[in-house]
Amino acid sequence: MLPLEGITVVSLEQAVAAPFATRQLADLGARVIKVERPEVGDFARNYDKTVKGMASHFVWINRSKESLALDLKKKEAKEVLHKLLKDADVFLHNLAPGAVDRLGFSAQDLKETYPQLIICSISGYGTFGPYTNKKAYDLLIQCEAGLVSVTGTEDTPSKAGISIADIAAGMYAYTGILTAIISRYKTGKGAIIEVSMLEALAEWMGYPLYYSAYGDNEPPRTGASHSTIYPYGPFKAGDEKMVFMGIQNEREWVEFCSTVLSNPELASNSLFNSNSERVANKDALKQIIETVFQTMNSAQVIEKLEESRIANARLNTMNELVEHPQLAARNRWREVDSPVGKLKALIPPVTSDEVDTVMNPIPDVGEHTEAILSELGFSKEQINKLTS
C-alpha cells in the first residue's frame, strides 16, 4: 500500500508553488484532483511549448493528477466543489489574496463545515499585514527576501536560475500537509495551514541573515565563489574550462598545496595559513592556483583533486545533467505518459526500499471532468450543463 493511498487532495492551483506540493503528494499515492479553468486551465500550461508542445514547468509538476475543469463563478460549479470537499482530506489553493474567500470557500467557513478537512493556502506574503495584497512573483520574493542581494557578482545582483521562492513555499506546504495528516490520525481534527513565499524563502536565508544581523557587514556577492571560505569556487584550467572546488579545513589545505599545487611551503605562508587569511588575500591566491591549473586540462585537474580527496565538480549544462552517469547508474529516470506521448521524468529524490513512486500521466485540461462528475452522482444532463 502506498503511504498516501486513500488520501484525496482537491487543489485550486496554478503556476508552481501549489502544483509542486501536490505533485509530491501524488508521488506518494494521494489522489490529487486539480481544479482548472475550462479550456485554458492552469496558466503555466502556456509558459512555453518546448516539451513536444507542452510547457516545461507544467510537465515537471503535474503528473499523476486528475484535471477537473470548473467555472467556479457558476453556482453549479461551487456545488461540485462542495461535494468534493465533503469527502476530501486536503484542500489546497494558491489563488490571489482573497479570491477563495470571495468564491465562498474561506478557511474558517470550510473548517466549520468540514471539520476533518486540512486546508492549506499558499500566498506571497500571508493573509494579514501591510504586504498581504501586494502582487508576488518569484523574482519579486527573491528580492524582498534578500536573496538577490547576496547572489551574483560584485557588480551585478542576480536572481536564482530556478523558481526558488515557489519551490520553498511548495516544500513547506507539502511537509505541512504531511504533518497535519499525521496529527489528524491522533486528534481526528483537520487544520488550517498557511504558507507564504516570503516566510519560506526567509527561512532559507538563515546563514546570511545571522551573518548580517550579528556581524559588522553583509556578506558580499561573490559569483560562484563563497563569501567566507577560500579557495571555494571556480578556477580556470588550461583548456579554458572551469573546475569548481572547495577547501573546508586546514588538513585539506595542506594536502591541496602539497599534492595538487606541488608547493607544500605555500600551506604555511603567513598570507594563506588560515581561512581568514586566505579570504583576505584571495586575489593573490587565485593567481597562484590558476597558474598551476593552466598547465593541465580540466580532466587532469579533477583527477588530481580526486586523488587528494578535495571536493570538486564540473560545470554541467542541463543536457549534461540529463546524461549524468550517477543518475543513470542509480536508475533515476522513468517515463510518464502525457497528451503528447511518453516523456522522461526523474523519480523523486527520496528513495525507499518499501515504497515505489507513482508516475502516472500528465493530464490534459478537463480530462477527468466527466468521470469525476459521474462519480459524484451527476446525471448526463447535469454534466452536459456543467461542461457546456
mmCIF file of C-alpha atoms in Angstrom:
data_model
loop_
_atom_site.group_PDB
_atom_site.id
_atom_site.type_symbol
_atom_site.label_atom_id
_atom_site.label_comp_id
_atom_site.label_asym_id
_atom_site.label_seq_id
_atom_site.Cartn_x
_atom_site.Cartn_y
_atom_site.Cartn_z
ATOM 1 C CA MET A 1 0.000 0.000 0.000
ATOM 2 C CA LEU A 2 1.291 3.456 -0.906
ATOM 3 C CA PRO A 3 1.823 5.850 2.038
ATOM 4 C CA LEU A 4 -0.929 8.285 0.987
ATOM 5 C CA GLU A 5 -3.263 5.805 -0.691
ATOM 6 C CA GLY A 6 -6.825 6.737 0.286
ATOM 7 C CA ILE A 7 -5.975 10.425 0.780
ATOM 8 C CA THR A 8 -7.841 12.798 -1.550
ATOM 9 C CA VAL A 9 -6.460 16.244 -2.297
ATOM 10 C CA VAL A 10 -8.540 18.920 -4.020
ATOM 11 C CA SER A 11 -6.412 21.777 -5.308
ATOM 12 C CA LEU A 12 -7.223 25.151 -6.866
ATOM 13 C CA GLU A 13 -3.706 25.552 -8.148
ATOM 14 C CA GLN A 14 -1.703 27.324 -10.790
ATOM 15 C CA ALA A 15 1.891 28.007 -11.785
ATOM 16 C CA VAL A 16 4.485 26.482 -9.456
ATOM 17 C CA ALA A 17 4.151 26.524 -5.649
ATOM 18 C CA ALA A 18 0.888 24.612 -5.110
ATOM 19 C CA PRO A 19 1.333 22.217 -8.064
ATOM 20 C CA PHE A 20 4.828 21.384 -6.772
ATOM 21 C CA ALA A 21 3.362 20.490 -3.366
ATOM 22 C CA THR A 22 0.511 18.394 -4.753
ATOM 23 C CA ARG A 23 2.679 16.512 -7.233
ATOM 24 C CA GLN A 24 4.756 15.259 -4.338
ATOM 25 C CA LEU A 25 1.598 14.148 -2.544
ATOM 26 C CA ALA A 26 0.560 12.354 -5.747
ATOM 27 C CA ASP A 27 4.009 10.719 -5.918
ATOM 28 C CA LEU A 28 3.156 9.031 -2.594
ATOM 29 C CA GLY A 29 -0.212 7.752 -3.761
ATOM 30 C CA ALA A 30 -2.624 10.561 -2.900
ATOM 31 C CA ARG A 31 -5.454 11.192 -5.316
ATOM 32 C CA VAL A 32 -4.972 14.780 -6.496
ATOM 33 C CA ILE A 33 -7.891 16.480 -8.223
ATOM 34 C CA LYS A 34 -6.596 19.600 -9.938
ATOM 35 C CA VAL A 35 -9.390 22.128 -10.456
ATOM 36 C CA GLU A 36 -8.710 24.219 -13.566
ATOM 37 C CA ARG A 37 -10.460 26.867 -15.601
ATOM 38 C CA PRO A 38 -12.383 25.371 -18.533
ATOM 39 C CA GLU A 39 -10.456 25.266 -21.837
ATOM 40 C CA VAL A 40 -7.415 27.339 -20.740
ATOM 41 C CA GLY A 41 -6.573 25.561 -17.487
ATOM 42 C CA ASP A 42 -3.589 26.386 -15.305
ATOM 43 C CA PHE A 43 -1.831 29.346 -16.958
ATOM 44 C CA ALA A 44 1.505 27.526 -16.571
ATOM 45 C CA ARG A 45 0.325 25.225 -19.360
ATOM 46 C CA ASN A 46 1.171 28.069 -21.749
ATOM 47 C CA TYR A 47 4.540 29.248 -20.419
ATOM 48 C CA ASP A 48 6.315 27.613 -23.377
ATOM 49 C CA LYS A 49 5.924 24.733 -25.849
ATOM 50 C CA THR A 50 9.347 23.121 -25.599
ATOM 51 C CA VAL A 51 8.317 19.633 -24.393
ATOM 52 C CA LYS A 52 6.746 18.309 -27.591
ATOM 53 C CA GLY A 53 4.307 21.221 -27.489
ATOM 54 C CA MET A 54 3.770 21.244 -23.721
ATOM 55 C CA ALA A 55 5.216 23.705 -21.201
ATOM 56 C CA SER A 56 8.315 22.584 -19.298
ATOM 57 C CA HIS A 57 7.040 23.924 -15.959
ATOM 58 C CA PHE A 58 3.725 22.123 -16.359
ATOM 59 C CA VAL A 59 5.278 18.795 -17.343
ATOM 60 C CA TRP A 60 7.585 18.933 -14.316
ATOM 61 C CA ILE A 61 4.947 19.341 -11.602
ATOM 62 C CA ASN A 62 1.647 17.940 -12.828
ATOM 63 C CA ARG A 63 1.980 14.219 -13.401
ATOM 64 C CA SER A 64 -0.287 11.738 -11.630
ATOM 65 C CA LYS A 65 -3.158 14.239 -11.245
ATOM 66 C CA GLU A 66 -6.761 14.347 -12.424
ATOM 67 C CA SER A 67 -7.895 17.537 -14.162
ATOM 68 C CA LEU A 68 -11.393 18.798 -13.379
ATOM 69 C CA ALA A 69 -12.491 21.844 -15.385
ATOM 70 C CA LEU A 70 -14.901 24.074 -13.439
ATOM 71 C CA ASP A 71 -16.001 27.685 -13.802
ATOM 72 C CA LEU A 72 -16.250 28.500 -10.107
ATOM 73 C CA LYS A 73 -18.136 31.702 -10.821
ATOM 74 C CA LYS A 74 -21.138 29.473 -11.521
ATOM 75 C CA LYS A 75 -23.327 28.292 -8.645
ATOM 76 C CA GLU A 76 -23.441 24.729 -10.003
ATOM 77 C CA ALA A 77 -19.638 24.544 -10.130
ATOM 78 C CA LYS A 78 -19.407 25.670 -6.499
ATOM 79 C CA GLU A 79 -21.807 22.875 -5.580
ATOM 80 C CA VAL A 80 -19.455 20.413 -7.298
ATOM 81 C CA LEU A 81 -16.533 21.709 -5.263
ATOM 82 C CA HIS A 82 -18.528 21.342 -2.040
ATOM 83 C CA LYS A 83 -19.374 17.750 -2.976
ATOM 84 C CA LEU A 84 -15.687 17.050 -3.453
ATOM 85 C CA LEU A 85 -14.649 18.708 -0.181
ATOM 86 C CA LYS A 86 -17.267 16.739 1.772
ATOM 87 C CA ASP A 87 -15.158 13.581 1.449
ATOM 88 C CA ALA A 88 -11.748 15.129 0.753
ATOM 89 C CA ASP A 89 -8.807 15.109 3.140
ATOM 90 C CA VAL A 90 -6.911 18.164 1.893
ATOM 91 C CA PHE A 91 -7.932 21.411 0.206
ATOM 92 C CA LEU A 92 -5.020 23.420 -1.180
ATOM 93 C CA HIS A 93 -5.002 26.675 -3.112
ATOM 94 C CA ASN A 94 -2.628 29.406 -4.242
ATOM 95 C CA LEU A 95 -5.034 31.847 -5.866
ATOM 96 C CA ALA A 96 -4.683 35.618 -5.465
ATOM 97 C CA PRO A 97 -5.253 37.001 -1.937
ATOM 98 C CA GLY A 98 -8.962 36.940 -1.055
ATOM 99 C CA ALA A 99 -10.004 35.089 -4.228
ATOM 100 C CA VAL A 100 -11.033 31.894 -2.454
ATOM 101 C CA ASP A 101 -12.920 33.877 0.200
ATOM 102 C CA ARG A 102 -14.857 35.728 -2.494
ATOM 103 C CA LEU A 103 -15.832 32.391 -4.037
ATOM 104 C CA GLY A 104 -17.314 31.349 -0.696
ATOM 105 C CA PHE A 105 -14.587 28.923 0.395
ATOM 106 C CA SER A 106 -12.832 30.771 3.224
ATOM 107 C CA ALA A 107 -10.743 28.689 5.598
ATOM 108 C CA GLN A 108 -12.948 29.437 8.604
ATOM 109 C CA ASP A 109 -16.160 28.556 6.737
ATOM 110 C CA LEU A 110 -14.657 25.321 5.467
ATOM 111 C CA LYS A 111 -13.363 24.391 8.919
ATOM 112 C CA GLU A 112 -16.874 24.702 10.367
ATOM 113 C CA THR A 113 -18.496 22.772 7.513
ATOM 114 C CA TYR A 114 -15.815 20.081 7.117
ATOM 115 C CA PRO A 115 -14.003 19.674 10.464
ATOM 116 C CA GLN A 116 -11.928 16.783 9.109
ATOM 117 C CA LEU A 117 -10.500 18.870 6.258
ATOM 118 C CA ILE A 118 -6.890 20.030 6.118
ATOM 119 C CA ILE A 119 -6.970 23.474 4.489
ATOM 120 C CA CYS A 120 -3.717 24.872 3.107
ATOM 121 C CA SER A 121 -3.193 28.244 1.446
ATOM 122 C CA ILE A 122 -0.043 29.454 -0.285
ATOM 123 C CA SER A 123 0.388 33.173 -0.865
ATOM 124 C CA GLY A 124 3.124 35.687 -1.462
ATOM 125 C CA TYR A 125 3.071 37.456 1.884
ATOM 126 C CA GLY A 126 0.436 35.800 4.081
ATOM 127 C CA THR A 127 -3.174 36.556 4.984
ATOM 128 C CA PHE A 128 -2.542 39.689 7.039
ATOM 129 C CA GLY A 129 -0.009 42.505 7.276
ATOM 130 C CA PRO A 130 0.818 45.521 5.101
ATOM 131 C CA TYR A 131 2.005 43.375 2.173
ATOM 132 C CA THR A 132 -0.981 40.985 2.072
ATOM 133 C CA ASN A 133 -2.434 42.311 -1.188
ATOM 134 C CA LYS A 134 0.901 43.036 -2.876
ATOM 135 C CA LYS A 135 1.465 41.022 -6.060
ATOM 136 C CA ALA A 136 4.044 38.307 -5.545
ATOM 137 C CA TYR A 137 6.051 36.638 -8.306
ATOM 138 C CA ASP A 138 9.111 34.501 -7.724
ATOM 139 C CA LEU A 139 11.646 37.170 -8.750
ATOM 140 C CA LEU A 140 9.972 39.766 -6.530
ATOM 141 C CA ILE A 141 10.010 37.466 -3.497
ATOM 142 C CA GLN A 142 13.679 36.689 -4.154
ATOM 143 C CA CYS A 143 14.279 40.446 -3.958
ATOM 144 C CA GLU A 144 12.161 41.020 -0.831
ATOM 145 C CA ALA A 145 13.806 38.074 0.955
ATOM 146 C CA GLY A 146 17.280 39.445 0.220
ATOM 147 C CA LEU A 147 18.357 36.506 -1.930
ATOM 148 C CA VAL A 148 19.195 38.724 -4.900
ATOM 149 C CA SER A 149 21.363 40.924 -2.660
ATOM 150 C CA VAL A 150 23.727 38.011 -1.952
ATOM 151 C CA THR A 151 23.576 36.318 -5.374
ATOM 152 C CA GLY A 152 25.557 37.324 -8.434
ATOM 153 C CA THR A 153 28.817 39.172 -8.925
ATOM 154 C CA GLU A 154 30.070 42.217 -7.046
ATOM 155 C CA ASP A 155 28.687 44.442 -9.819
ATOM 156 C CA THR A 156 25.537 42.515 -10.771
ATOM 157 C CA PRO A 157 22.929 41.248 -8.300
ATOM 158 C CA SER A 158 21.204 38.209 -9.783
ATOM 159 C CA LYS A 159 18.194 36.035 -9.115
ATOM 160 C CA ALA A 160 18.477 32.279 -8.758
ATOM 161 C CA GLY A 161 18.109 30.468 -12.070
ATOM 162 C CA ILE A 162 15.093 28.467 -10.871
ATOM 163 C CA SER A 163 11.837 29.460 -9.136
ATOM 164 C CA ILE A 164 13.349 29.063 -5.711
ATOM 165 C CA ALA A 165 10.718 31.064 -3.783
ATOM 166 C CA ASP A 166 7.915 28.995 -5.314
ATOM 167 C CA ILE A 167 9.799 25.775 -4.629
ATOM 168 C CA ALA A 168 10.470 26.736 -0.998
ATOM 169 C CA ALA A 169 6.789 27.545 -0.431
ATOM 170 C CA GLY A 170 5.731 24.320 -2.156
ATOM 171 C CA MET A 171 8.077 22.271 0.013
ATOM 172 C CA TYR A 172 6.726 23.781 3.239
ATOM 173 C CA ALA A 173 3.146 23.263 2.053
ATOM 174 C CA TYR A 174 3.966 19.627 1.292
ATOM 175 C CA THR A 175 5.604 18.939 4.659
ATOM 176 C CA GLY A 176 2.952 20.967 6.498
ATOM 177 C CA ILE A 177 0.197 18.875 4.937
ATOM 178 C CA LEU A 178 2.007 15.640 5.832
ATOM 179 C CA THR A 179 2.341 16.890 9.413
ATOM 180 C CA ALA A 180 -1.362 17.745 9.541
ATOM 181 C CA ILE A 181 -2.283 14.279 8.212
ATOM 182 C CA ILE A 182 -0.238 12.647 10.981
ATOM 183 C CA SER A 183 -1.798 14.977 13.566
ATOM 184 C CA ARG A 184 -5.303 14.162 12.336
ATOM 185 C CA TYR A 185 -4.714 10.470 12.989
ATOM 186 C CA LYS A 186 -4.134 11.427 16.625
ATOM 187 C CA THR A 187 -6.843 14.069 17.083
ATOM 188 C CA GLY A 188 -9.410 13.367 14.381
ATOM 189 C CA LYS A 189 -9.372 17.059 13.506
ATOM 190 C CA GLY A 190 -8.359 18.888 10.361
ATOM 191 C CA ALA A 191 -6.205 22.006 10.340
ATOM 192 C CA ILE A 192 -5.733 25.388 8.711
ATOM 193 C CA ILE A 193 -2.221 25.770 7.279
ATOM 194 C CA GLU A 194 -0.795 28.940 5.812
ATOM 195 C CA VAL A 195 2.480 29.206 3.891
ATOM 196 C CA SER A 196 3.856 32.453 2.498
ATOM 197 C CA MET A 197 6.574 32.560 -0.129
ATOM 198 C CA LEU A 198 8.356 35.362 1.735
ATOM 199 C CA GLU A 199 8.496 33.443 5.011
ATOM 200 C CA ALA A 200 9.536 30.210 3.273
ATOM 201 C CA LEU A 201 12.447 31.850 1.466
ATOM 202 C CA ALA A 202 13.388 33.963 4.505
ATOM 203 C CA GLU A 203 13.924 30.704 6.400
ATOM 204 C CA TRP A 204 16.348 29.578 3.701
ATOM 205 C CA MET A 205 18.280 32.845 4.116
ATOM 206 C CA GLY A 206 19.368 31.846 7.626
ATOM 207 C CA TYR A 207 23.149 31.975 7.159
ATOM 208 C CA PRO A 208 23.420 35.436 5.528
ATOM 209 C CA LEU A 209 20.663 36.679 7.847
ATOM 210 C CA TYR A 210 22.598 35.821 11.001
ATOM 211 C CA TYR A 211 25.896 36.831 9.433
ATOM 212 C CA SER A 212 24.476 40.314 8.784
ATOM 213 C CA ALA A 213 22.436 40.741 11.954
ATOM 214 C CA TYR A 214 25.328 39.923 14.268
ATOM 215 C CA GLY A 215 28.319 40.879 12.129
ATOM 216 C CA ASP A 216 29.705 44.191 11.001
ATOM 217 C CA ASN A 217 28.978 43.657 7.290
ATOM 218 C CA GLU A 218 26.558 41.931 4.986
ATOM 219 C CA PRO A 219 28.036 39.004 3.010
ATOM 220 C CA PRO A 220 29.378 40.267 -0.325
ATOM 221 C CA ARG A 221 28.247 38.928 -3.687
ATOM 222 C CA THR A 222 30.998 36.682 -4.978
ATOM 223 C CA GLY A 223 29.550 34.995 -8.058
ATOM 224 C CA ALA A 224 30.128 31.253 -7.839
ATOM 225 C CA SER A 225 32.713 31.673 -5.090
ATOM 226 C CA HIS A 226 31.997 31.516 -1.369
ATOM 227 C CA SER A 227 31.862 34.795 0.510
ATOM 228 C CA THR A 228 33.554 33.497 3.691
ATOM 229 C CA ILE A 229 35.602 30.431 2.635
ATOM 230 C CA TYR A 230 38.570 30.301 0.229
ATOM 231 C CA PRO A 231 39.562 28.624 -2.016
ATOM 232 C CA TYR A 232 35.948 27.696 -2.760
ATOM 233 C CA GLY A 233 34.506 28.204 -6.231
ATOM 234 C CA PRO A 234 35.541 28.221 -9.913
ATOM 235 C CA PHE A 235 39.101 28.075 -11.240
ATOM 236 C CA LYS A 236 40.119 28.020 -14.913
ATOM 237 C CA ALA A 237 42.141 25.098 -16.279
ATOM 238 C CA GLY A 238 44.427 25.064 -19.313
ATOM 239 C CA ASP A 239 41.618 24.045 -21.684
ATOM 240 C CA GLU A 240 39.659 27.168 -20.624
ATOM 241 C CA LYS A 241 37.083 25.025 -18.777
ATOM 242 C CA MET A 242 36.113 25.860 -15.213
ATOM 243 C CA VAL A 243 36.756 23.445 -12.373
ATOM 244 C CA PHE A 244 34.871 24.023 -9.130
ATOM 245 C CA MET A 245 36.465 23.016 -5.841
ATOM 246 C CA GLY A 246 36.202 23.702 -2.140
ATOM 247 C CA ILE A 247 38.656 23.563 0.761
ATOM 248 C CA GLN A 248 36.834 23.096 4.069
ATOM 249 C CA ASN A 249 39.636 22.737 6.639
ATOM 250 C CA GLU A 250 43.364 23.111 7.220
ATOM 251 C CA ARG A 251 44.126 19.432 6.641
ATOM 252 C CA GLU A 252 42.665 19.724 3.139
ATOM 253 C CA TRP A 253 44.553 22.963 2.550
ATOM 254 C CA VAL A 254 47.887 21.312 3.372
ATOM 255 C CA GLU A 255 47.079 18.334 1.125
ATOM 256 C CA PHE A 256 45.991 20.644 -1.693
ATOM 257 C CA CYS A 257 49.219 22.632 -1.581
ATOM 258 C CA SER A 258 51.378 19.523 -1.445
ATOM 259 C CA THR A 259 49.683 17.200 -3.953
ATOM 260 C CA VAL A 260 47.701 19.405 -6.342
ATOM 261 C CA LEU A 261 49.878 22.527 -6.455
ATOM 262 C CA SER A 262 53.180 20.706 -5.764
ATOM 263 C CA ASN A 263 54.049 23.588 -3.433
ATOM 264 C CA PRO A 264 53.941 22.353 0.199
ATOM 265 C CA GLU A 265 55.593 25.522 1.508
ATOM 266 C CA LEU A 266 52.555 27.556 0.437
ATOM 267 C CA ALA A 267 50.452 25.966 3.196
ATOM 268 C CA SER A 268 52.452 27.705 5.928
ATOM 269 C CA ASN A 269 52.802 31.055 4.137
ATOM 270 C CA SER A 270 51.537 33.742 6.530
ATOM 271 C CA LEU A 271 49.267 35.152 3.816
ATOM 272 C CA PHE A 272 47.416 31.834 3.454
ATOM 273 C CA ASN A 273 47.884 29.771 6.641
ATOM 274 C CA SER A 274 44.272 30.188 7.853
ATOM 275 C CA ASN A 275 40.943 30.518 6.152
ATOM 276 C CA SER A 276 40.553 34.141 7.227
ATOM 277 C CA GLU A 277 43.962 34.976 5.725
ATOM 278 C CA ARG A 278 43.104 33.153 2.513
ATOM 279 C CA VAL A 279 39.835 35.095 2.197
ATOM 280 C CA ALA A 280 41.683 38.384 2.825
ATOM 281 C CA ASN A 281 44.291 37.546 0.176
ATOM 282 C CA LYS A 282 42.138 35.581 -2.236
ATOM 283 C CA ASP A 283 43.125 37.543 -5.365
ATOM 284 C CA ALA A 284 46.785 36.646 -4.908
ATOM 285 C CA LEU A 285 45.922 33.038 -4.089
ATOM 286 C CA LYS A 286 43.637 32.711 -7.101
ATOM 287 C CA GLN A 287 46.504 33.750 -9.369
ATOM 288 C CA ILE A 288 48.809 31.131 -7.804
ATOM 289 C CA ILE A 289 46.205 28.361 -8.169
ATOM 290 C CA GLU A 290 45.271 29.191 -11.755
ATOM 291 C CA THR A 291 48.926 29.445 -12.810
ATOM 292 C CA VAL A 292 49.297 25.792 -11.812
ATOM 293 C CA PHE A 293 45.923 24.780 -13.258
ATOM 294 C CA GLN A 294 46.883 26.338 -16.616
ATOM 295 C CA THR A 295 49.479 23.583 -17.022
ATOM 296 C CA MET A 296 46.720 20.952 -17.027
ATOM 297 C CA ASN A 297 43.385 20.442 -18.731
ATOM 298 C CA SER A 298 40.216 20.291 -16.624
ATOM 299 C CA ALA A 299 40.122 16.469 -16.569
ATOM 300 C CA GLN A 300 43.697 16.358 -15.239
ATOM 301 C CA VAL A 301 42.901 18.944 -12.574
ATOM 302 C CA ILE A 302 39.884 16.959 -11.428
ATOM 303 C CA GLU A 303 41.947 13.761 -11.389
ATOM 304 C CA LYS A 304 44.488 15.394 -9.071
ATOM 305 C CA LEU A 305 41.742 16.784 -6.828
ATOM 306 C CA GLU A 306 40.146 13.347 -6.640
ATOM 307 C CA GLU A 307 43.471 11.759 -5.707
ATOM 308 C CA SER A 308 43.780 14.310 -2.894
ATOM 309 C CA ARG A 309 40.140 13.844 -1.842
ATOM 310 C CA ILE A 310 39.458 17.537 -2.417
ATOM 311 C CA ALA A 311 35.782 18.232 -3.174
ATOM 312 C CA ASN A 312 35.277 19.206 -6.804
ATOM 313 C CA ALA A 313 32.743 19.387 -9.622
ATOM 314 C CA ARG A 314 32.397 20.049 -13.312
ATOM 315 C CA LEU A 315 30.131 22.839 -14.515
ATOM 316 C CA ASN A 316 27.469 20.750 -16.227
ATOM 317 C CA THR A 317 24.940 22.052 -18.714
ATOM 318 C CA MET A 318 21.321 20.890 -18.498
ATOM 319 C CA ASN A 319 21.935 18.387 -21.297
ATOM 320 C CA GLU A 320 24.927 17.033 -19.393
ATOM 321 C CA LEU A 321 22.716 16.672 -16.321
ATOM 322 C CA VAL A 322 20.256 14.595 -18.385
ATOM 323 C CA GLU A 323 23.155 12.296 -19.297
ATOM 324 C CA HIS A 324 24.752 12.357 -15.824
ATOM 325 C CA PRO A 325 26.404 8.970 -15.177
ATOM 326 C CA GLN A 326 25.390 8.940 -11.499
ATOM 327 C CA LEU A 327 21.706 9.424 -12.311
ATOM 328 C CA ALA A 328 21.965 6.679 -14.926
ATOM 329 C CA ALA A 329 23.740 4.273 -12.561
ATOM 330 C CA ARG A 330 21.085 4.812 -9.898
ATOM 331 C CA ASN A 331 18.231 4.337 -12.414
ATOM 332 C CA ARG A 332 16.649 7.721 -11.605
ATOM 333 C CA TRP A 333 14.786 8.147 -14.896
ATOM 334 C CA ARG A 334 11.322 6.848 -15.740
ATOM 335 C CA GLU A 335 8.788 7.575 -18.463
ATOM 336 C CA VAL A 336 5.393 9.174 -17.887
ATOM 337 C CA ASP A 337 2.554 9.408 -20.338
ATOM 338 C CA SER A 338 1.091 12.758 -21.409
ATOM 339 C CA PRO A 339 -1.206 14.269 -24.038
ATOM 340 C CA VAL A 340 1.866 14.439 -26.299
ATOM 341 C CA GLY A 341 3.176 10.929 -25.633
ATOM 342 C CA LYS A 342 5.862 9.424 -23.396
ATOM 343 C CA LEU A 343 8.193 11.855 -21.583
ATOM 344 C CA LYS A 344 11.281 11.339 -19.443
ATOM 345 C CA ALA A 345 10.908 12.217 -15.760
ATOM 346 C CA LEU A 346 13.157 11.986 -12.729
ATOM 347 C CA ILE A 347 11.789 9.928 -9.875
ATOM 348 C CA PRO A 348 11.593 11.779 -6.526
ATOM 349 C CA PRO A 349 14.866 12.093 -4.596
ATOM 350 C CA VAL A 350 13.665 10.197 -1.501
ATOM 351 C CA THR A 351 14.485 6.534 -2.101
ATOM 352 C CA SER A 352 12.715 3.871 -0.023
ATOM 353 C CA ASP A 353 13.010 0.105 -0.103
ATOM 354 C CA GLU A 354 9.348 -0.118 0.942
ATOM 355 C CA VAL A 355 7.638 2.378 -1.355
ATOM 356 C CA ASP A 356 7.610 2.785 -5.120
ATOM 357 C CA THR A 357 6.745 6.112 -6.698
ATOM 358 C CA VAL A 358 3.533 6.850 -8.572
ATOM 359 C CA MET A 359 4.418 8.019 -12.090
ATOM 360 C CA ASN A 360 1.009 8.362 -13.740
ATOM 361 C CA PRO A 361 0.176 10.556 -16.790
ATOM 362 C CA ILE A 362 0.161 14.332 -17.043
ATOM 363 C CA PRO A 363 -3.483 15.329 -17.639
ATOM 364 C CA ASP A 364 -4.988 17.394 -20.408
ATOM 365 C CA VAL A 365 -7.268 20.298 -19.376
ATOM 366 C CA GLY A 366 -10.511 18.845 -18.013
ATOM 367 C CA GLU A 367 -9.531 15.309 -18.994
ATOM 368 C CA HIS A 368 -11.254 13.796 -15.955
ATOM 369 C CA THR A 369 -14.207 16.179 -15.632
ATOM 370 C CA GLU A 370 -16.925 13.811 -16.814
ATOM 371 C CA ALA A 371 -15.568 10.854 -14.836
ATOM 372 C CA ILE A 372 -15.357 12.856 -11.593
ATOM 373 C CA LEU A 373 -18.801 14.405 -12.006
ATOM 374 C CA SER A 374 -20.284 10.985 -12.749
ATOM 375 C CA GLU A 375 -18.553 9.611 -9.650
ATOM 376 C CA LEU A 376 -20.200 12.384 -7.611
ATOM 377 C CA GLY A 377 -23.630 11.295 -8.835
ATOM 378 C CA PHE A 378 -24.355 13.874 -11.529
ATOM 379 C CA SER A 379 -26.547 12.794 -14.412
ATOM 380 C CA LYS A 380 -25.503 13.085 -18.063
ATOM 381 C CA GLU A 381 -27.823 16.056 -18.435
ATOM 382 C CA GLN A 382 -26.287 17.800 -15.402
ATOM 383 C CA ILE A 383 -22.782 17.042 -16.653
ATOM 384 C CA ASN A 384 -23.574 18.498 -20.059
ATOM 385 C CA LYS A 385 -24.899 21.644 -18.403
ATOM 386 C CA LEU A 386 -21.778 21.995 -16.258
ATOM 387 C CA THR A 387 -19.366 21.399 -19.106
ATOM 388 C CA SER A 388 -21.070 23.397 -21.862
#
